[in-house]
């Protein structure tokens, strides 16, 4: 009987020691200073840093591809040329409490140079797109949002042609910086969702949209280019719009980003202005990428010059395949 009692007290004592060692932190003296918790545990000091909330997410991507062909006494024919295409994408997203603010800037530029042509250097890619959206949360995925969409280009654009009977090529200016520029402001309901795998989707429909076409070049505005009245710089419109933004991981190393903007003037409901931008990014390693970029534009107020016949409305399509350097930051 005495042995059993001794064994019982030994077990109880051991249990108390284990519990005491586990609860030392709980029994230690604590002090809170500027959000940091300081715990005195014997002769040791344990500092527990308060978690700092992160409201901003910022980053971007830079890509560059270069191609050069040099021919000397080449019997198969051809022409030496140099081509460059580069792009910069930046984003800054803010989220706090019930407020969001997402901004994105895309700048692309490319040119091709053939020394044997009269106009050796010619643009192949040139666009500037800025999107900014502010919203207040209504439910988990629905927001009341206002979005600003601004688009233009950086350098002059030309149409190249050879006049009848001439042996020399000529060119005519058809666009320039802020000629045209499109600024669209819309307010409406925004469905916005971010998934665990970092896929994102955002759709905003607005019955209250203002769209402004700006032409600052004198020769183009006097000709009434891009739908402005001859001699005027700005063409205002009111209508409805639908915009979407998609960022999806298709495969492990393949990501697809796309932006779609549709606008219809109240005076001609159903006649859509379409702007669609798509980028498929295939990463080979940390720095080498292949990008497939597609831009589709349709605007019934824009008449495209033709090689034969008068200018007419047409779908504008640009497709680029780039292999080169891509850096995420």
GROMACS .gro file of C-alpha atoms in nm, residues 2 14 34 66 68 77 82 97 112 120 175 184 189 192 209 259 274 282 284 305-306 310 312 317:
model
   24
    2UNK     CA    1   0.282   0.242   0.089
   14UNK     CA    2   0.599   1.487  -1.237
   34UNK     CA    3   0.405   5.046  -2.902
   66UNK     CA    4   1.573   4.211  -8.032
   68UNK     CA    5   1.900   4.143  -8.624
   77UNK     CA    6   1.804   3.777 -10.181
   82UNK     CA    7   1.698   4.526  -8.714
   97UNK     CA    8  -1.151   4.781  -4.482
  112UNK     CA    9   1.176   4.775  -8.748
  120UNK     CA   10   1.430   5.312  -9.289
  175UNK     CA   11  -0.174   5.964  -8.584
  184UNK     CA   12  -1.331   5.713  -7.054
  189UNK     CA   13  -2.135   4.775  -6.031
  192UNK     CA   14  -1.425   4.146  -5.838
  209UNK     CA   15  -2.011   5.650  -6.893
  259UNK     CA   16  -0.857   4.350  -7.085
  274UNK     CA   17  -1.432   4.761  -7.894
  282UNK     CA   18   0.515   3.167  -7.135
  284UNK     CA   19   1.102   2.940  -7.001
  305UNK     CA   20  -0.689   5.444  -9.530
  306UNK     CA   21  -0.677   5.175  -9.800
  310UNK     CA   22  -1.141   5.548 -10.021
  312UNK     CA   23  -1.342   5.280  -9.471
  317UNK     CA   24  -0.580   4.387  -8.551
   0.00000   0.00000   0.00000
